[in-house]
Tab-separated table of C-alpha atoms in Angstrom:
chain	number	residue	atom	x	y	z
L	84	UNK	CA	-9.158	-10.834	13.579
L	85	UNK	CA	-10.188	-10.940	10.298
L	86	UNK	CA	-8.830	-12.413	7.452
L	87	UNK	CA	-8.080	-12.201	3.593
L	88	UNK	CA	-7.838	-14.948	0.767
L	89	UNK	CA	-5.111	-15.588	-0.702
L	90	UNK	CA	-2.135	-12.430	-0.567
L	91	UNK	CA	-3.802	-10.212	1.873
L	92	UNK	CA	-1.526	-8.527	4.175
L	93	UNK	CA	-1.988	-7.692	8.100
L	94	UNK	CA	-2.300	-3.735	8.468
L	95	UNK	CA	0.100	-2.996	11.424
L	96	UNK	CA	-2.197	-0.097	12.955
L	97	UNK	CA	-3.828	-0.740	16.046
L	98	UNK	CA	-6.521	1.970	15.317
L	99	UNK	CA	-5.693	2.031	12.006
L	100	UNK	CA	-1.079	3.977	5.167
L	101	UNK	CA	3.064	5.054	-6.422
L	102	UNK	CA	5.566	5.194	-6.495
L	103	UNK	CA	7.252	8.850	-7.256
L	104	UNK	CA	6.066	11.951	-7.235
L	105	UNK	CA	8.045	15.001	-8.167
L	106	UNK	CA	7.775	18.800	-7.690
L	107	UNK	CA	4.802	21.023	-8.576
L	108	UNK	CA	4.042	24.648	-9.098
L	109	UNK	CA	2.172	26.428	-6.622
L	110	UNK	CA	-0.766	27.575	-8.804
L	111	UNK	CA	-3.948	28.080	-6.409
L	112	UNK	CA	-4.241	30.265	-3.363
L	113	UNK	CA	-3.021	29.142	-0.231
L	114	UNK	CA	-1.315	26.175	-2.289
L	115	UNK	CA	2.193	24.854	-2.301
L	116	UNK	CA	4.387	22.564	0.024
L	117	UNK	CA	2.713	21.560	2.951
L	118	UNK	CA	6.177	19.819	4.129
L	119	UNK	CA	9.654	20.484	4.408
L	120	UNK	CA	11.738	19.264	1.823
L	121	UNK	CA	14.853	17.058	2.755
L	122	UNK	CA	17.651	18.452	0.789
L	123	UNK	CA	20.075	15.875	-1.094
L	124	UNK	CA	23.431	15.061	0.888
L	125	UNK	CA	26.662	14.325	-0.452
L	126	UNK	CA	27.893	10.755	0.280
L	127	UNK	CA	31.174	11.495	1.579
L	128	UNK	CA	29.112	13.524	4.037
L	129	UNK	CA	29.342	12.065	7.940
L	130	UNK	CA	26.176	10.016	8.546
L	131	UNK	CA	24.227	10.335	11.496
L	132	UNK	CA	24.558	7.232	14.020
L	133	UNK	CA	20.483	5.450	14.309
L	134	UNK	CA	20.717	6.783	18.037
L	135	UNK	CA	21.144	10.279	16.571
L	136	UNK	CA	18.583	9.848	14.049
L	137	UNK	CA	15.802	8.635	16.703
L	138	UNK	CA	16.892	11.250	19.007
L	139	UNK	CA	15.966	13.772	16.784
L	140	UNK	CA	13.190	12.684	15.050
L	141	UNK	CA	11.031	11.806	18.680
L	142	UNK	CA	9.596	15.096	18.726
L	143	UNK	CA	7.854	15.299	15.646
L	144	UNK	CA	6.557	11.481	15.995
L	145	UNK	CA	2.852	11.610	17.574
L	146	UNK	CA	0.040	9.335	19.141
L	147	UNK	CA	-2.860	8.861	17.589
L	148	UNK	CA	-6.119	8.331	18.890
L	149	UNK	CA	-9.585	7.379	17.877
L	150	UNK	CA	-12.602	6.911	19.065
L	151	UNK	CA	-15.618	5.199	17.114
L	152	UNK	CA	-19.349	4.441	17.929
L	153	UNK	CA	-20.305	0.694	17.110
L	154	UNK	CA	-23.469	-0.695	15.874
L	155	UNK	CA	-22.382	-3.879	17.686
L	156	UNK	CA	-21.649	-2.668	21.313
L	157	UNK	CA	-23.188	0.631	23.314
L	158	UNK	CA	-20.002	1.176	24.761
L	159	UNK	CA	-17.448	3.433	22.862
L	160	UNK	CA	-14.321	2.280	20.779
L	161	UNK	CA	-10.955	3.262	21.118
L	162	UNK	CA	-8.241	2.907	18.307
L	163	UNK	CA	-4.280	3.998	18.175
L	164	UNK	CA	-1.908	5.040	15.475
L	165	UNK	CA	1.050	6.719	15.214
L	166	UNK	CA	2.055	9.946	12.741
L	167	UNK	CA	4.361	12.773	12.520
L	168	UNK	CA	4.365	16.317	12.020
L	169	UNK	CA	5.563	17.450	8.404
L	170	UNK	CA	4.954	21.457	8.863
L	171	UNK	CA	5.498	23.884	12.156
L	172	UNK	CA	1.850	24.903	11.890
L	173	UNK	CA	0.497	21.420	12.847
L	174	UNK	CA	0.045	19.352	9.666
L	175	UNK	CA	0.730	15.584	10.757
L	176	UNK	CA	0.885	12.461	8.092
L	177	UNK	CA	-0.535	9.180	8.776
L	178	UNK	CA	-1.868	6.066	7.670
L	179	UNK	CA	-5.805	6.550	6.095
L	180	UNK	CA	-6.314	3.141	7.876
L	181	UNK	CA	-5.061	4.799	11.305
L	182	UNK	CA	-8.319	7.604	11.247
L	183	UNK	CA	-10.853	5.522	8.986
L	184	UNK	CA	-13.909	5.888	10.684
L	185	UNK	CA	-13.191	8.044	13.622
L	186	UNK	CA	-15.411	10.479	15.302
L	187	UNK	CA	-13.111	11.699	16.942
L	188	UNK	CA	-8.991	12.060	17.036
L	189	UNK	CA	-6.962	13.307	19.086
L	190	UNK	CA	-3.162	13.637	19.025
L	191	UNK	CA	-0.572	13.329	21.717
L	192	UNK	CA	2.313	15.700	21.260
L	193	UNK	CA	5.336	16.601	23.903
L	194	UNK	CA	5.208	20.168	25.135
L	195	UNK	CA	8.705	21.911	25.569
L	196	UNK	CA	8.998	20.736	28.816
L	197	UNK	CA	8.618	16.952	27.995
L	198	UNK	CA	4.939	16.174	28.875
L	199	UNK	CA	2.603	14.609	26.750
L	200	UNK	CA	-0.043	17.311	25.253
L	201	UNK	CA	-3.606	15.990	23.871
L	202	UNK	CA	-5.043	18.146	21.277
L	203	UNK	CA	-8.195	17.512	18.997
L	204	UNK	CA	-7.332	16.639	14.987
L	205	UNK	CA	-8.864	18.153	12.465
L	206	UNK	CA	-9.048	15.273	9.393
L	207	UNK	CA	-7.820	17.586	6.232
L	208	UNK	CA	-7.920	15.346	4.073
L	209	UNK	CA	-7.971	10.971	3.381
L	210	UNK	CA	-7.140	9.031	0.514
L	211	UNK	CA	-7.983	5.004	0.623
L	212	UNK	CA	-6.044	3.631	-2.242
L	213	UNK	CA	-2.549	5.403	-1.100
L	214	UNK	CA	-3.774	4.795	2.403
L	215	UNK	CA	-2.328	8.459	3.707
L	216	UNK	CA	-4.379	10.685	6.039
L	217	UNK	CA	-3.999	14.395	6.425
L	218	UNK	CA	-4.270	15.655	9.852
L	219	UNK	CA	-4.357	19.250	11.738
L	220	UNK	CA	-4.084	20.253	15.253
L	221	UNK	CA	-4.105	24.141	16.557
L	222	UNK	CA	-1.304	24.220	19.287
L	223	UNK	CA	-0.441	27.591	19.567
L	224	UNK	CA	3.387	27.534	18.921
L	225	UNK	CA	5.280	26.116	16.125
L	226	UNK	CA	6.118	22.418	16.733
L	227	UNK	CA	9.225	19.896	15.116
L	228	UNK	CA	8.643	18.694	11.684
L	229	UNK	CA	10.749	15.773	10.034
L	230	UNK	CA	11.641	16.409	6.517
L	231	UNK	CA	10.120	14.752	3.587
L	232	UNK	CA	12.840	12.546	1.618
L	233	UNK	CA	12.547	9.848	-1.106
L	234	UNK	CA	12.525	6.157	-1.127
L	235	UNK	CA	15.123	6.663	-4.077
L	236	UNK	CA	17.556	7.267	-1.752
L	237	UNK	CA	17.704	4.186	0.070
L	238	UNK	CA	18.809	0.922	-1.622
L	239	UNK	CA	18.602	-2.613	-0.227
L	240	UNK	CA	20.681	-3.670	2.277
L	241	UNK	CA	20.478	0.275	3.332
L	242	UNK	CA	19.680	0.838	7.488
L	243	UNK	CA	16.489	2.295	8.625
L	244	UNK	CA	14.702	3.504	11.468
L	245	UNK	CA	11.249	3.224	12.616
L	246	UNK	CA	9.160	5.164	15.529
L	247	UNK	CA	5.893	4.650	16.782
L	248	UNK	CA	3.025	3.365	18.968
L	249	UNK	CA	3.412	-0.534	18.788
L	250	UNK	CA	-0.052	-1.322	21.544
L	251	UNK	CA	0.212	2.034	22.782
L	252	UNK	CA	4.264	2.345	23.782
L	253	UNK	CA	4.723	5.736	22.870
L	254	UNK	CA	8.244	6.337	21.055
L	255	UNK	CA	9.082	2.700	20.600
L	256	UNK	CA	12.340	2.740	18.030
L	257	UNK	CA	12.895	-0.411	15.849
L	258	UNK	CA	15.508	-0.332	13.337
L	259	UNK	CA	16.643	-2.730	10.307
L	260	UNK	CA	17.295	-2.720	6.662
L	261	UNK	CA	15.681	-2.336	3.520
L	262	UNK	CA	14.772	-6.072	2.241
L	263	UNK	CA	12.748	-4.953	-1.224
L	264	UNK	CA	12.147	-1.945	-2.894
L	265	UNK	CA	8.732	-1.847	-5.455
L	266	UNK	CA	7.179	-4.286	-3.980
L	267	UNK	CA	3.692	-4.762	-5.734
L	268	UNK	CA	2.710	-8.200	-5.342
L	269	UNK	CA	1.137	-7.640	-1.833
L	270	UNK	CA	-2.361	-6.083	-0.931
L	271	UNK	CA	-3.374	-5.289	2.593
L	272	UNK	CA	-6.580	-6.629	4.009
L	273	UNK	CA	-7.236	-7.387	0.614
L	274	UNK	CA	-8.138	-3.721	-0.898
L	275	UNK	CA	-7.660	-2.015	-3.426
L	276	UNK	CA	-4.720	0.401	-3.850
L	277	UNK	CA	-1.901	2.154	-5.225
L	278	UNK	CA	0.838	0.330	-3.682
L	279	UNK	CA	4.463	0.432	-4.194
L	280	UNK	CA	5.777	-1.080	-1.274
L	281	UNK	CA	9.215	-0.900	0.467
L	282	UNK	CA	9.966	-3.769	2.026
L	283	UNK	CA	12.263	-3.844	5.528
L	284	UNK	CA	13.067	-6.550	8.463
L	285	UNK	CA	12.392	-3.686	11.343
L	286	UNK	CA	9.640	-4.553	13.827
L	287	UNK	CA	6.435	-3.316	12.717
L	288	UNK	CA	3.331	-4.447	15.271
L	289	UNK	CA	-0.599	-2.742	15.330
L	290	UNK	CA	0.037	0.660	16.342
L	291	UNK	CA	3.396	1.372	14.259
L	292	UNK	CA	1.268	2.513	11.356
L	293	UNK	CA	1.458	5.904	10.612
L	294	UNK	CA	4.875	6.256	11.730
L	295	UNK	CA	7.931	7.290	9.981
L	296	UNK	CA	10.691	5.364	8.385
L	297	UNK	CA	13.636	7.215	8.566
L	298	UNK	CA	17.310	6.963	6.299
L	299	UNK	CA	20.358	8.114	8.367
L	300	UNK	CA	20.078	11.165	6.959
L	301	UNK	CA	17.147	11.524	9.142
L	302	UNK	CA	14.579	12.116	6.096
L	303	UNK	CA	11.435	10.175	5.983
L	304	UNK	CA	11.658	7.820	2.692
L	305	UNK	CA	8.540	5.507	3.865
L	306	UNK	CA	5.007	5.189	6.566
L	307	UNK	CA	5.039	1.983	8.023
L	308	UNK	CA	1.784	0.124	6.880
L	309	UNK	CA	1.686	-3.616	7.233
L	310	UNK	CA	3.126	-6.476	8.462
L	311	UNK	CA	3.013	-9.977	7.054
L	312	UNK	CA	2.039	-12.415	10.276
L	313	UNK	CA	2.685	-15.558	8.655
L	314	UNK	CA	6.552	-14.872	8.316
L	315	UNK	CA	9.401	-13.011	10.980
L	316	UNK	CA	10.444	-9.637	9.760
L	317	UNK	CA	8.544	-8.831	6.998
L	318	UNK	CA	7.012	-5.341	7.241
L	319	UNK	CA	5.637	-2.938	4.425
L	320	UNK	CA	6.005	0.893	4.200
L	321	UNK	CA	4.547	3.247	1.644
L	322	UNK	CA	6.987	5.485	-0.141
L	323	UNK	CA	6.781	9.080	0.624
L	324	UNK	CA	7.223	9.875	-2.557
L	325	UNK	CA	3.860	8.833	-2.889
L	326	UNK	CA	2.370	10.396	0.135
L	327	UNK	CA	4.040	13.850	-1.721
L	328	UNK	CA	2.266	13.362	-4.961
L	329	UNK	CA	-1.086	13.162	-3.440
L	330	UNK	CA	-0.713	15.715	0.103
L	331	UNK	CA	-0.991	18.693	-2.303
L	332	UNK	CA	-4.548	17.132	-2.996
L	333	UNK	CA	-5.482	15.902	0.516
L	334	UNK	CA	-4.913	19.796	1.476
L	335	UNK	CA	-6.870	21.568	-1.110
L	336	UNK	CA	-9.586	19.087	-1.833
L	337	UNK	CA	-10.034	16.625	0.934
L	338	UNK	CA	-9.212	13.726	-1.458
L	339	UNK	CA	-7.356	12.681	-4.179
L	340	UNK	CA	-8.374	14.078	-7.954
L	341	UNK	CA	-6.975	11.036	-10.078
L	342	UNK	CA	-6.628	11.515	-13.899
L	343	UNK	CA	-8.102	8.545	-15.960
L	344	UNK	CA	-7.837	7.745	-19.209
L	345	UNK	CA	-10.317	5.222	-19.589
L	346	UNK	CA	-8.497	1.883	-20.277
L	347	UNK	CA	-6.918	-1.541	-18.861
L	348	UNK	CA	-3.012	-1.889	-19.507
L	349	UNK	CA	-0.878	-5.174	-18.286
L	350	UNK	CA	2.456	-6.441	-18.651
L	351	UNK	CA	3.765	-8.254	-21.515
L	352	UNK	CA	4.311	-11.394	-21.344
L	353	UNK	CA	2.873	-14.616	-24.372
L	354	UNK	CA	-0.387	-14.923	-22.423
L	355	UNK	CA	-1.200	-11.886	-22.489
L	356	UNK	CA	-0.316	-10.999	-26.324
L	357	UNK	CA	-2.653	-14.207	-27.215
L	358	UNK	CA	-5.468	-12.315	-25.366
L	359	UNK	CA	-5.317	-9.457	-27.168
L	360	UNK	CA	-4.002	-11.175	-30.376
L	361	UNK	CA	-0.508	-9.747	-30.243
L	362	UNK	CA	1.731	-11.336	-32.765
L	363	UNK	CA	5.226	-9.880	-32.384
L	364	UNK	CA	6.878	-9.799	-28.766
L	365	UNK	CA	6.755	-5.656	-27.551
L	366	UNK	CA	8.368	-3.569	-24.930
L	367	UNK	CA	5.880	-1.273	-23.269
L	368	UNK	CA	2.748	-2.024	-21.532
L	369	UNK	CA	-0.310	-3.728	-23.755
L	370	UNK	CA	-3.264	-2.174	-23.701
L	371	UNK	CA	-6.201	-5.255	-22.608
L	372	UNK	CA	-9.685	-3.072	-22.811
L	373	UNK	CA	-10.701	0.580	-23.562
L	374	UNK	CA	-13.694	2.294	-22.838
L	375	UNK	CA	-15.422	3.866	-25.933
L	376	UNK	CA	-16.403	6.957	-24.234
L	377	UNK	CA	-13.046	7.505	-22.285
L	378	UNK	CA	-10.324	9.902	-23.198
L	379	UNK	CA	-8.265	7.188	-24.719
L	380	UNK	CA	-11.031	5.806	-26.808
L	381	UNK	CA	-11.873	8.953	-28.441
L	382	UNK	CA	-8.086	9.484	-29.096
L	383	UNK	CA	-7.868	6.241	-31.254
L	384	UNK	CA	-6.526	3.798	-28.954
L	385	UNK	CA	-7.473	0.273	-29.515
L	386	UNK	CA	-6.939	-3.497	-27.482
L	387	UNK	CA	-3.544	-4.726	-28.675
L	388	UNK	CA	-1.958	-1.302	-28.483
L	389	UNK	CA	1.470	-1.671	-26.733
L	390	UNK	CA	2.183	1.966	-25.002
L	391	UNK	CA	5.870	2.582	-25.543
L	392	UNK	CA	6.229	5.699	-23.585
L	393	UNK	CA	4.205	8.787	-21.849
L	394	UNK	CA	5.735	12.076	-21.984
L	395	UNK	CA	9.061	10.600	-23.324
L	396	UNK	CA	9.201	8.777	-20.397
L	397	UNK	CA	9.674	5.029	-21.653
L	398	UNK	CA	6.994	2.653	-20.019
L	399	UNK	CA	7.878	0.038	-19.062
L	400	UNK	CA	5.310	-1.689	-16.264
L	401	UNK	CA	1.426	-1.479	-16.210
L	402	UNK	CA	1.419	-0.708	-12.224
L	403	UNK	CA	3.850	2.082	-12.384
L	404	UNK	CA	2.037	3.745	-15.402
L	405	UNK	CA	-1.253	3.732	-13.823
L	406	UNK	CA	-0.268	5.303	-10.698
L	407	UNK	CA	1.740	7.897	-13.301
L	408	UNK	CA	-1.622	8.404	-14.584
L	409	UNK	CA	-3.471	8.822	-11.581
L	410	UNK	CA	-0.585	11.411	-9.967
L	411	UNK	CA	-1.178	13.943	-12.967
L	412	UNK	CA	-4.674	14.642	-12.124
L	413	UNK	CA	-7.835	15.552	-13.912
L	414	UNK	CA	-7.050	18.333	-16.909
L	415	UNK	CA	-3.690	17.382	-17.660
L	416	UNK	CA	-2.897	16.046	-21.363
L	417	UNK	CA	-0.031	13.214	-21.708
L	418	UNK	CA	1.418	12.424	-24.869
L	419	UNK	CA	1.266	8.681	-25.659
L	420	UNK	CA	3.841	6.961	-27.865
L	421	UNK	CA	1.808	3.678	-29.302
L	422	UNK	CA	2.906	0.762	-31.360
L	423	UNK	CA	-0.203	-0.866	-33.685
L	424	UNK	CA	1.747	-3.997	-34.733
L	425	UNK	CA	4.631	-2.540	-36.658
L	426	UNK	CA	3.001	1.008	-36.974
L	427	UNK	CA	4.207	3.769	-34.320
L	428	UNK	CA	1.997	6.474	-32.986
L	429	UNK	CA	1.337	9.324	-31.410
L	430	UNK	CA	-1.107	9.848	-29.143
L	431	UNK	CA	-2.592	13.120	-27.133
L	432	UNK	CA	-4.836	12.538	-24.567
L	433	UNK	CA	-6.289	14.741	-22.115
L	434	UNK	CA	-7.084	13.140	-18.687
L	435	UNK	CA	-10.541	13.283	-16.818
L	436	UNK	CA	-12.098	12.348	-13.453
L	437	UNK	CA	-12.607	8.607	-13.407
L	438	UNK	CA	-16.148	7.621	-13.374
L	439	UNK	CA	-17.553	6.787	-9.772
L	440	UNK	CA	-17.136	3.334	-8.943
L	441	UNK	CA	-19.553	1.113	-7.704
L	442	UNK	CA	-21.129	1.608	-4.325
L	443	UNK	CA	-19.393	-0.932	-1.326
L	444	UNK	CA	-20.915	-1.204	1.856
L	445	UNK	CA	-18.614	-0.133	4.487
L	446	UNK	CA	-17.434	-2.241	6.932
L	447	UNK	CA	-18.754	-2.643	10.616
L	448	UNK	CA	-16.919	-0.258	13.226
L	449	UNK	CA	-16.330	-2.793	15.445
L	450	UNK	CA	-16.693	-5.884	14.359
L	451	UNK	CA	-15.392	-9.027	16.629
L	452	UNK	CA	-12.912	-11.426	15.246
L	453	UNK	CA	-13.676	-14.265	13.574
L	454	UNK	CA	-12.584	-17.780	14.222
L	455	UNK	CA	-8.914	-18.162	13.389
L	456	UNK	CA	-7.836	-20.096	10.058
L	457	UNK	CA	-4.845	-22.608	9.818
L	458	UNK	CA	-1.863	-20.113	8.994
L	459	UNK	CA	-1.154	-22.521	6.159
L	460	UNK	CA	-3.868	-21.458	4.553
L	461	UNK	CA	-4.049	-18.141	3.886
L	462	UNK	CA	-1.972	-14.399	5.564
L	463	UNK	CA	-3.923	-13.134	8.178
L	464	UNK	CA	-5.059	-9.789	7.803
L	465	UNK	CA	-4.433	-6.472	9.869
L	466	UNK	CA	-5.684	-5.898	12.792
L	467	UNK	CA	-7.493	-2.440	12.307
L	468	UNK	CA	-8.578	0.306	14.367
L	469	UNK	CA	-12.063	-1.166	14.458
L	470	UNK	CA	-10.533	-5.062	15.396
L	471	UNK	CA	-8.154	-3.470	18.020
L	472	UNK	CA	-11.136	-1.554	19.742
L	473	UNK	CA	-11.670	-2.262	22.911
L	474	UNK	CA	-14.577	-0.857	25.210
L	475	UNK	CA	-12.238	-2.180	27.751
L	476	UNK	CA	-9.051	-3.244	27.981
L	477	UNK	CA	-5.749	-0.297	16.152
L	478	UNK	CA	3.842	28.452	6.828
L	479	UNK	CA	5.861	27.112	4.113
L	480	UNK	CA	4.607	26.910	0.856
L	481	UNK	CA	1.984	24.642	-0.082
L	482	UNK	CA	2.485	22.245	-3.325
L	483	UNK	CA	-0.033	22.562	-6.140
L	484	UNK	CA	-2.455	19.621	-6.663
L	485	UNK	CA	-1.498	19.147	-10.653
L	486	UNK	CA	1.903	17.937	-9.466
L	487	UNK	CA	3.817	15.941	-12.438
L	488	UNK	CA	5.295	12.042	-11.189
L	489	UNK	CA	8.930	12.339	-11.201
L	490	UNK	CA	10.531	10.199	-13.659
């Protein structure tokens, strides 16, 4: 296995997933909601037992497989995931980590008379720094979907449910509670990302990712991601609110059309007002670096700016406002409401594609494990797709792409 520095965080896929996202308007052909919406539910309504909610979800859980072509080994790679069908026609979420890669997927199904059916996957669409994966498969009949719900409607303490592939056991259930909701101070395998994660004690091993987390409602509020190896029920899921905000791009573009506007924002706290050379205490997010050419820069806004609010939506943390950001999407203009010491302002700014970034080389398909490290010393990362492979033995409507973050 491989391993991070420091916070990384052990991707629980096998071959090898911002927060909120709210409704959009269907303004392109052959766009809108590429899932099916879980309606709210009254409290006093009669939950569903976790036996009931597994039950039903089964069918619309999948296996995932991949297969890869290393520059280390002649002999073929294999790699398994889990997903689940969010539209009749054959759309299926996952974790990006789950497909990264491949050459090939395929997806194992259950016909209507309880075998397992392979079928070939068509990749629609991959996002790294969500880590969600857009899949397709042709079966000829309309198959289960599990409705879309929101993270916002579990709290901690709240019981959950998670399928999947844990090593390859198709259907495995797990179930447990919600431990931490926004957690942010994690990063798995050490990349880059928009992560918001929802923390929970149910059993997540390589092979889970991809899966759904289900309330007992039976909506999906999260994708189980990662698992922390240096502790005992720790496991990470991604919000589906976040998968939501960026599946209307996955399915008309293939990727993920962030809006930027071209500068660095942090917390407050006294370190980071001395940096700048902040004098009064602010609420808001401070602004540490603009770029001259971006949108922001050519609106006016400076290093020491604190950003009081977007959209009349009060900010209040530099992680959620950059994935707010991002979710709007190139084109879009936000209003900005700025203090300059003791001066308010307003702000328009109209957001653009962020600027390539620099080149990385990608990793090694299959690349073998390297010696293991003291746990003391650092969490271990995932084990991937590309660790785990083994050459023997890891018609509804469509939502628009210029969706608006719910607030």
């Amino acid at each position: 296995m491989a391993r991070t520095q420091g916070r990384g965080v052990l991707l629980a896929a096998v071959a090898c997933a911002l927060m909120v996202a709210g409704a959009a308007r269907a303004s392109e052909p052959g766009a809108g909601r590429v899932w099916i919406e879980a309606r709210s539910q009254e409290v006093h309504q009669q939950r569903s037992t976790l036996s009931q909610v597994a039950r039903a979800a089964m069918p619309a859980v999948v296996s995932i497989t991949t297969r890869q072509v290393s520059t280390d080994s002649p002999e073929e790679q294999k790699g398994i995931g889990s997903g689940f069908i969010i539209h009749p026609d054959g759309y299926i979420l996952t974790s990006n980590h789950v497909i990264e890669g491949a050459a090939q997927v395929t997806i194992s199904v259950d016909s209507p008379r309880g075998y397992r059916e392979d079928f070939p996957a068509r990749i629609i669409g991959q996002d790294e720094r969500t880590d969600c994966a857009l899949l397709k498969i042709d079966t000829g009949r309309r198959l289960p979907a599990l409705k879309l719900s929101s993270a916002s409607r579990v709290e901690v303490a709240d019981w959950i449910v998670v399928i999947g592939n844990p090593f390859g056991l198709a259907h495995s259930v797990t179930v447990g509670v919600v431990s931490f909701k926004g957690r942010t101070d994690v990063t798995p395998n050490g990349r880059k990302g928009d992560f918001d994660y929802l923390q929970m004690d149910a059993s997540i091993n390589p092979g889970n990712s991809g899966g759904p987390v289900l309330d007992l409602h039976g909506g999906v509020v999260a994708i189980a991601n990662a698992v922390n190896v240096a502790g005992q029920g720790i496991g990470f899921a991604v919000p589906i609110d976040i998968a939501k905000s960026v599946l209307p791009h996955l399915k008309a573009y293939g990727h993920v059309r962030r809006g930027w506007l071209g500068i660095e924002v942090q917390d407050y706290s006294p370190s980071v007002a001395a940096k700048v050379g902040l004098s009064h205490p602010a609420r808001g997010v401070v602004v540490t670096d603009v770029a001259e050419d971006g949108p922001a820069g050519r609106a006016g806004l400076r290093q020491g700016d604190v950003i009081v609010s977007m959209d009349a939506e009060r900010v209040e943390r530099a992680h959620k406002m950059r994935w707010q950001v991002a979710a709007r999407g190139v084109g879009r203009t936000v209003v900005l409401q700025v203090r300059r010491g003791q001066q308010p302002l307003k702000m328009r700014v109209r957001l653009v594609e962020p600027p390539p970034e620099e080149p990385v080389a990608p990793a090694v398909a299959a690349r073998s494990s390297p010696a293991r490290q003291p746990a003391s010393s650092h969490l271990e990362p995932a084990l991937t797709g590309q660790d785990w492979a083994q050459p023997s033995p890891s018609s509804a409507p469509l939502l628009a792409p210029d969706a608006d973050p719910a607030p």
